[in-house]
PDB file of C-alpha atoms in Angstrom:
ATOM      1  CA  MET A   1      93.849 109.971  79.641  1.00  0.00           C
ATOM      2  CA  ILE A   2      91.095 107.424  79.314  1.00  0.00           C
ATOM      3  CA  LYS A   3      90.141 106.753  75.617  1.00  0.00           C
ATOM      4  CA  GLY A   4      87.670 104.555  73.775  1.00  0.00           C
ATOM      5  CA  ASN A   5      86.258 101.510  75.400  1.00  0.00           C
ATOM      6  CA  SER A   6      87.953 101.513  78.788  1.00  0.00           C
ATOM      7  CA  TYR A   7      85.080 100.630  80.982  1.00  0.00           C
ATOM      8  CA  ILE A   8      86.880  97.596  82.403  1.00  0.00           C
ATOM      9  CA  LEU A   9      89.850  99.679  83.513  1.00  0.00           C
ATOM     10  CA  VAL A  10      87.808 102.356  85.136  1.00  0.00           C
ATOM     11  CA  PHE A  11      85.582  99.764  86.918  1.00  0.00           C
ATOM     12  CA  SER A  12      88.627  97.770  88.139  1.00  0.00           C
ATOM     13  CA  MET A  13      90.328 100.873  89.479  1.00  0.00           C
ATOM     14  CA  ALA A  14      87.195 101.919  91.196  1.00  0.00           C
ATOM     15  CA  VAL A  15      86.735  98.506  92.931  1.00  0.00           C
ATOM     16  CA  LEU A  16      90.492  98.507  93.865  1.00  0.00           C
ATOM     17  CA  LEU A  17      90.366 101.995  95.385  1.00  0.00           C
ATOM     18  CA  THR A  18      87.208 101.093  97.308  1.00  0.00           C
ATOM     19  CA  ILE A  19      88.871  98.064  98.722  1.00  0.00           C
ATOM     20  CA  VAL A  20      91.921  99.913  99.633  1.00  0.00           C
ATOM     21  CA  LEU A  21      90.125 102.803 101.278  1.00  0.00           C
ATOM     22  CA  VAL A  22      87.832 100.616 103.276  1.00  0.00           C
ATOM     23  CA  SER A  23      90.523  98.168 104.547  1.00  0.00           C
ATOM     24  CA  THR A  24      92.288  98.483 107.832  1.00  0.00           C
ATOM     25  CA  THR A  25      95.726  98.938 106.147  1.00  0.00           C
ATOM     26  CA  PRO A  26      97.915 101.738 107.601  1.00  0.00           C
ATOM     27  CA  ILE A  27      97.456 105.043 105.810  1.00  0.00           C
ATOM     28  CA  ILE A  28     100.843 105.272 104.268  1.00  0.00           C
ATOM     29  CA  ILE A  29     100.235 101.866 102.408  1.00  0.00           C
ATOM     30  CA  LYS A  30      96.678 102.976 101.510  1.00  0.00           C
ATOM     31  CA  THR A  31      98.228 106.176  99.951  1.00  0.00           C
ATOM     32  CA  LEU A  32     100.937 104.192  97.988  1.00  0.00           C
ATOM     33  CA  LEU A  33      98.325 101.744  96.663  1.00  0.00           C
ATOM     34  CA  ALA A  34      95.951 104.518  95.600  1.00  0.00           C
ATOM     35  CA  PHE A  35      98.804 106.403  93.769  1.00  0.00           C
ATOM     36  CA  ILE A  36      99.779 103.234  92.069  1.00  0.00           C
ATOM     37  CA  THR A  37      96.296 102.563  91.019  1.00  0.00           C
ATOM     38  CA  ILE A  38      95.679 105.961  89.761  1.00  0.00           C
ATOM     39  CA  ALA A  39      98.964 105.928  87.726  1.00  0.00           C
ATOM     40  CA  PHE A  40      97.366 103.281  85.524  1.00  0.00           C
ATOM     41  CA  VAL A  41      95.060 105.949  84.181  1.00  0.00           C
ATOM     42  CA  PHE A  42      97.773 107.478  82.271  1.00  0.00           C
ATOM     43  CA  PRO A  43      98.670 105.607  78.920  1.00  0.00           C
ATOM     44  CA  VAL A  44     102.397 106.469  79.423  1.00  0.00           C
ATOM     45  CA  ILE A  45     102.572 104.311  82.693  1.00  0.00           C
ATOM     46  CA  ARG A  46     100.603 101.514  80.951  1.00  0.00           C
ATOM     47  CA  LYS A  47     102.725 101.568  77.986  1.00  0.00           C
ATOM     48  CA  LEU A  48     106.039 101.474  80.012  1.00  0.00           C
ATOM     49  CA  MET A  49     104.618  98.797  82.199  1.00  0.00           C
ATOM     50  CA  PHE A  50     103.442  96.383  79.480  1.00  0.00           C
ATOM     51  CA  LYS A  51     106.086  96.991  76.736  1.00  0.00           C
ATOM     52  CA  ASP A  52     108.390  94.253  75.691  1.00  0.00           C
ATOM     53  CA  LYS A  53     106.149  91.497  76.720  1.00  0.00           C
ATOM     54  CA  PHE A  54     105.602  92.502  80.312  1.00  0.00           C
ATOM     55  CA  ARG A  55     109.248  92.988  80.883  1.00  0.00           C
ATOM     56  CA  LYS A  56     109.009  95.026  84.017  1.00  0.00           C
ATOM     57  CA  ILE A  57     106.630  92.641  85.662  1.00  0.00           C
ATOM     58  CA  LYS A  58     108.945  89.625  84.759  1.00  0.00           C
ATOM     59  CA  VAL A  59     111.909  91.388  86.197  1.00  0.00           C
ATOM     60  CA  ALA A  60     109.992  91.995  89.455  1.00  0.00           C
ATOM     61  CA  CYS A  61     109.139  88.276  89.653  1.00  0.00           C
ATOM     62  CA  TYR A  62     112.676  87.164  88.802  1.00  0.00           C
ATOM     63  CA  SER A  63     114.301  89.536  91.233  1.00  0.00           C
ATOM     64  CA  SER A  64     111.979  88.261  94.041  1.00  0.00           C
ATOM     65  CA  VAL A  65     112.718  84.628  93.228  1.00  0.00           C
ATOM     66  CA  THR A  66     116.506  85.452  92.940  1.00  0.00           C
ATOM     67  CA  PHE A  67     116.651  87.167  96.333  1.00  0.00           C
ATOM     68  CA  THR A  68     114.693  84.317  97.925  1.00  0.00           C
ATOM     69  CA  ILE A  69     116.961  81.702  96.534  1.00  0.00           C
ATOM     70  CA  GLY A  70     119.997  83.652  97.545  1.00  0.00           C
ATOM     71  CA  LEU A  71     118.746  84.139 101.023  1.00  0.00           C
ATOM     72  CA  PHE A  72     117.978  80.458 101.235  1.00  0.00           C
ATOM     73  CA  LEU A  73     121.417  79.548 100.042  1.00  0.00           C
ATOM     74  CA  VAL A  74     123.116  81.876 102.486  1.00  0.00           C
ATOM     75  CA  SER A  75     120.922  80.412 105.340  1.00  0.00           C
ATOM     76  CA  ILE A  76     121.911  76.793 104.334  1.00  0.00           C
ATOM     77  CA  PHE A  77     125.543  77.521 104.452  1.00  0.00           C
ATOM     78  CA  GLU A  78     125.118  79.384 107.805  1.00  0.00           C
ATOM     79  CA  ALA A  79     123.048  76.698 109.563  1.00  0.00           C
ATOM     80  CA  PRO A  80     123.034  73.453 107.364  1.00  0.00           C
ATOM     81  CA  SER A  81     120.208  71.783 109.236  1.00  0.00           C
ATOM     82  CA  PHE A  82     117.322  72.552 106.880  1.00  0.00           C
ATOM     83  CA  LYS A  83     113.890  71.242 108.030  1.00  0.00           C
ATOM     84  CA  TRP A  84     111.047  71.206 105.488  1.00  0.00           C
ATOM     85  CA  ASP A  85     108.408  71.990 108.205  1.00  0.00           C
ATOM     86  CA  GLY A  86     109.184  75.436 109.444  1.00  0.00           C
ATOM     87  CA  ASP A  87     112.041  76.596 106.995  1.00  0.00           C
ATOM     88  CA  PHE A  88     109.990  76.041 103.888  1.00  0.00           C
ATOM     89  CA  LEU A  89     107.297  78.235 105.445  1.00  0.00           C
ATOM     90  CA  ILE A  90     109.994  80.942 106.109  1.00  0.00           C
ATOM     91  CA  ILE A  91     111.038  80.844 102.573  1.00  0.00           C
ATOM     92  CA  MET A  92     107.577  81.326 101.329  1.00  0.00           C
ATOM     93  CA  VAL A  93     107.068  84.294 103.574  1.00  0.00           C
ATOM     94  CA  VAL A  94     110.248  85.820 102.317  1.00  0.00           C
ATOM     95  CA  LEU A  95     109.231  85.171  98.616  1.00  0.00           C
ATOM     96  CA  PHE A  96     105.778  86.834  99.456  1.00  0.00           C
ATOM     97  CA  TYR A  97     107.381  89.933 101.091  1.00  0.00           C
ATOM     98  CA  SER A  98     109.882  90.407  98.454  1.00  0.00           C
ATOM     99  CA  LEU A  99     107.212  89.963  95.753  1.00  0.00           C
ATOM    100  CA  LEU A 100     105.193  92.750  97.613  1.00  0.00           C
ATOM    101  CA  GLY A 101     108.176  94.967  97.797  1.00  0.00           C
ATOM    102  CA  ASN A 102     109.202  94.426  94.249  1.00  0.00           C
ATOM    103  CA  PHE A 103     105.675  95.106  93.038  1.00  0.00           C
ATOM    104  CA  LEU A 104     104.672  97.921  95.246  1.00  0.00           C
ATOM    105  CA  TYR A 105     108.148  99.768  95.578  1.00  0.00           C
ATOM    106  CA  GLY A 106     110.400  98.362  92.845  1.00  0.00           C
ATOM    107  CA  LEU A 107     108.170  98.541  89.840  1.00  0.00           C
ATOM    108  CA  PRO A 108     107.231 102.340  90.406  1.00  0.00           C
ATOM    109  CA  VAL A 109     110.900 103.112  91.038  1.00  0.00           C
ATOM    110  CA  SER A 110     111.940 101.252  87.875  1.00  0.00           C
ATOM    111  CA  LEU A 111     109.346 103.161  85.795  1.00  0.00           C
ATOM    112  CA  ILE A 112     110.555 106.426  87.281  1.00  0.00           C
ATOM    113  CA  ALA A 113     114.317 105.483  86.534  1.00  0.00           C
ATOM    114  CA  GLU A 114     113.358 104.381  83.048  1.00  0.00           C
ATOM    115  CA  PHE A 115     111.476 107.682  82.425  1.00  0.00           C
ATOM    116  CA  ILE A 116     114.216 109.900  83.723  1.00  0.00           C
ATOM    117  CA  SER A 117     117.140 107.921  82.205  1.00  0.00           C
ATOM    118  CA  MET A 118     115.600 107.851  78.726  1.00  0.00           C
ATOM    119  CA  LYS A 119     116.415 111.565  78.448  1.00  0.00           C
ATOM    120  CA  PHE A 120     120.121 110.973  78.917  1.00  0.00           C
ATOM    121  CA  SER A 121     121.186 108.371  76.255  1.00  0.00           C
ATOM    122  CA  ASN A 122     125.007 108.481  76.907  1.00  0.00           C
ATOM    123  CA  ILE A 123     124.835 108.079  80.694  1.00  0.00           C
ATOM    124  CA  ARG A 124     121.373 106.219  80.845  1.00  0.00           C
ATOM    125  CA  PHE A 125     122.798 103.101  82.438  1.00  0.00           C
ATOM    126  CA  TRP A 126     124.544 105.112  85.354  1.00  0.00           C
ATOM    127  CA  ILE A 127     121.391 107.384  85.995  1.00  0.00           C
ATOM    128  CA  SER A 128     119.056 104.286  86.121  1.00  0.00           C
ATOM    129  CA  GLY A 129     121.454 102.460  88.442  1.00  0.00           C
ATOM    130  CA  PHE A 130     121.695 105.503  90.723  1.00  0.00           C
ATOM    131  CA  ILE A 131     118.000 105.864  90.893  1.00  0.00           C
ATOM    132  CA  HIS A 132     117.260 102.094  91.651  1.00  0.00           C
ATOM    133  CA  ILE A 133     120.030 101.809  94.276  1.00  0.00           C
ATOM    134  CA  GLY A 134     119.104 105.315  95.650  1.00  0.00           C
ATOM    135  CA  PHE A 135     115.599 104.373  96.306  1.00  0.00           C
ATOM    136  CA  GLY A 136     116.767 101.176  97.871  1.00  0.00           C
ATOM    137  CA  LEU A 137     118.893 103.073 100.110  1.00  0.00           C
ATOM    138  CA  ALA A 138     116.041 105.441 100.900  1.00  0.00           C
ATOM    139  CA  THR A 139     114.330 102.689 102.782  1.00  0.00           C
ATOM    140  CA  TYR A 140     116.799 103.377 105.614  1.00  0.00           C
ATOM    141  CA  PHE A 141     114.557 106.128 106.620  1.00  0.00           C
ATOM    142  CA  ILE A 142     111.500 103.770 106.831  1.00  0.00           C
ATOM    143  CA  ASP A 143     113.256 100.911 108.621  1.00  0.00           C
ATOM    144  CA  PRO A 144     116.938 101.208 109.534  1.00  0.00           C
ATOM    145  CA  GLY A 145     117.120  97.526 110.590  1.00  0.00           C
ATOM    146  CA  GLY A 146     116.702  94.404 108.419  1.00  0.00           C
ATOM    147  CA  LEU A 147     114.464  95.938 105.723  1.00  0.00           C
ATOM    148  CA  PHE A 148     117.039  98.342 104.751  1.00  0.00           C
ATOM    149  CA  ILE A 149     119.660  95.759 103.714  1.00  0.00           C
ATOM    150  CA  SER A 150     117.221  93.564 102.090  1.00  0.00           C
ATOM    151  CA  ALA A 151     115.809  96.487 100.061  1.00  0.00           C
ATOM    152  CA  VAL A 152     119.227  97.523  98.844  1.00  0.00           C
ATOM    153  CA  ILE A 153     119.991  93.911  97.798  1.00  0.00           C
ATOM    154  CA  CYS A 154     116.639  93.633  96.018  1.00  0.00           C
ATOM    155  CA  SER A 155     117.235  97.028  94.299  1.00  0.00           C
ATOM    156  CA  ILE A 156     120.616  95.892  92.964  1.00  0.00           C
ATOM    157  CA  ILE A 157     119.175  92.555  91.728  1.00  0.00           C
ATOM    158  CA  PHE A 158     116.132  94.374  90.099  1.00  0.00           C
ATOM    159  CA  PHE A 159     118.474  96.859  88.344  1.00  0.00           C
ATOM    160  CA  ALA A 160     120.851  94.174  87.152  1.00  0.00           C
ATOM    161  CA  LEU A 161     117.974  91.877  85.864  1.00  0.00           C
ATOM    162  CA  ASP A 162     116.221  94.946  84.307  1.00  0.00           C
ATOM    163  CA  GLU A 163     119.444  95.837  82.318  1.00  0.00           C
ATOM    164  CA  ILE A 164     119.965  92.255  81.306  1.00  0.00           C
ATOM    165  CA  THR A 165     116.420  91.764  80.020  1.00  0.00           C
ATOM    166  CA  LYS A 166     116.433  95.162  78.319  1.00  0.00           C
ATOM    167  CA  LEU A 167     119.631  94.133  76.491  1.00  0.00           C
ATOM    168  CA  TYR A 168     118.186  90.762  75.555  1.00  0.00           C
ATOM    169  CA  SER A 169     114.867  92.131  74.345  1.00  0.00           C
ATOM    170  CA  THR A 170     116.597  94.816  72.041  1.00  0.00           C
ATOM    171  CA  SER A 171     118.812  92.182  70.511  1.00  0.00           C
ATOM    172  CA  TYR A 172     115.896  90.484  68.846  1.00  0.00           C
TER     173      TYR A 172
END
């Protein structure tokens, strides 16, 4: 699990887990954050996360920005009176929550999808897409309203950008 000189990793995880456990965050989010933190103990997770020059982390950022820009463009066409005062703040809030969702929910799902789909080389694309979109659809059970639709859109964007960057990174 932990090899060699990994004191910084252990100390960072201990600090993060302490902050999470002491905070007033709801228990389900505390549990999710604790699992994600503990997952970094395993070298396989770290290797998948940081391979190809942080490809998964970049995809999470790109998909959040793409979702936010898309939502902004749809809102402009729907109501063209854009005000920099309040509307810009709304855009930043949407970007923040999409980043939060993609990092806390999208990245682990993408790692699971890659881990499972690597075993099926001939149908890897379809299995990975099914897992990404399936977990996006699973948010219906958490919030059947607005979060569900946004999560499905983000999962489709995340999957598409992940496949594009994977194709681009293997060609060089």
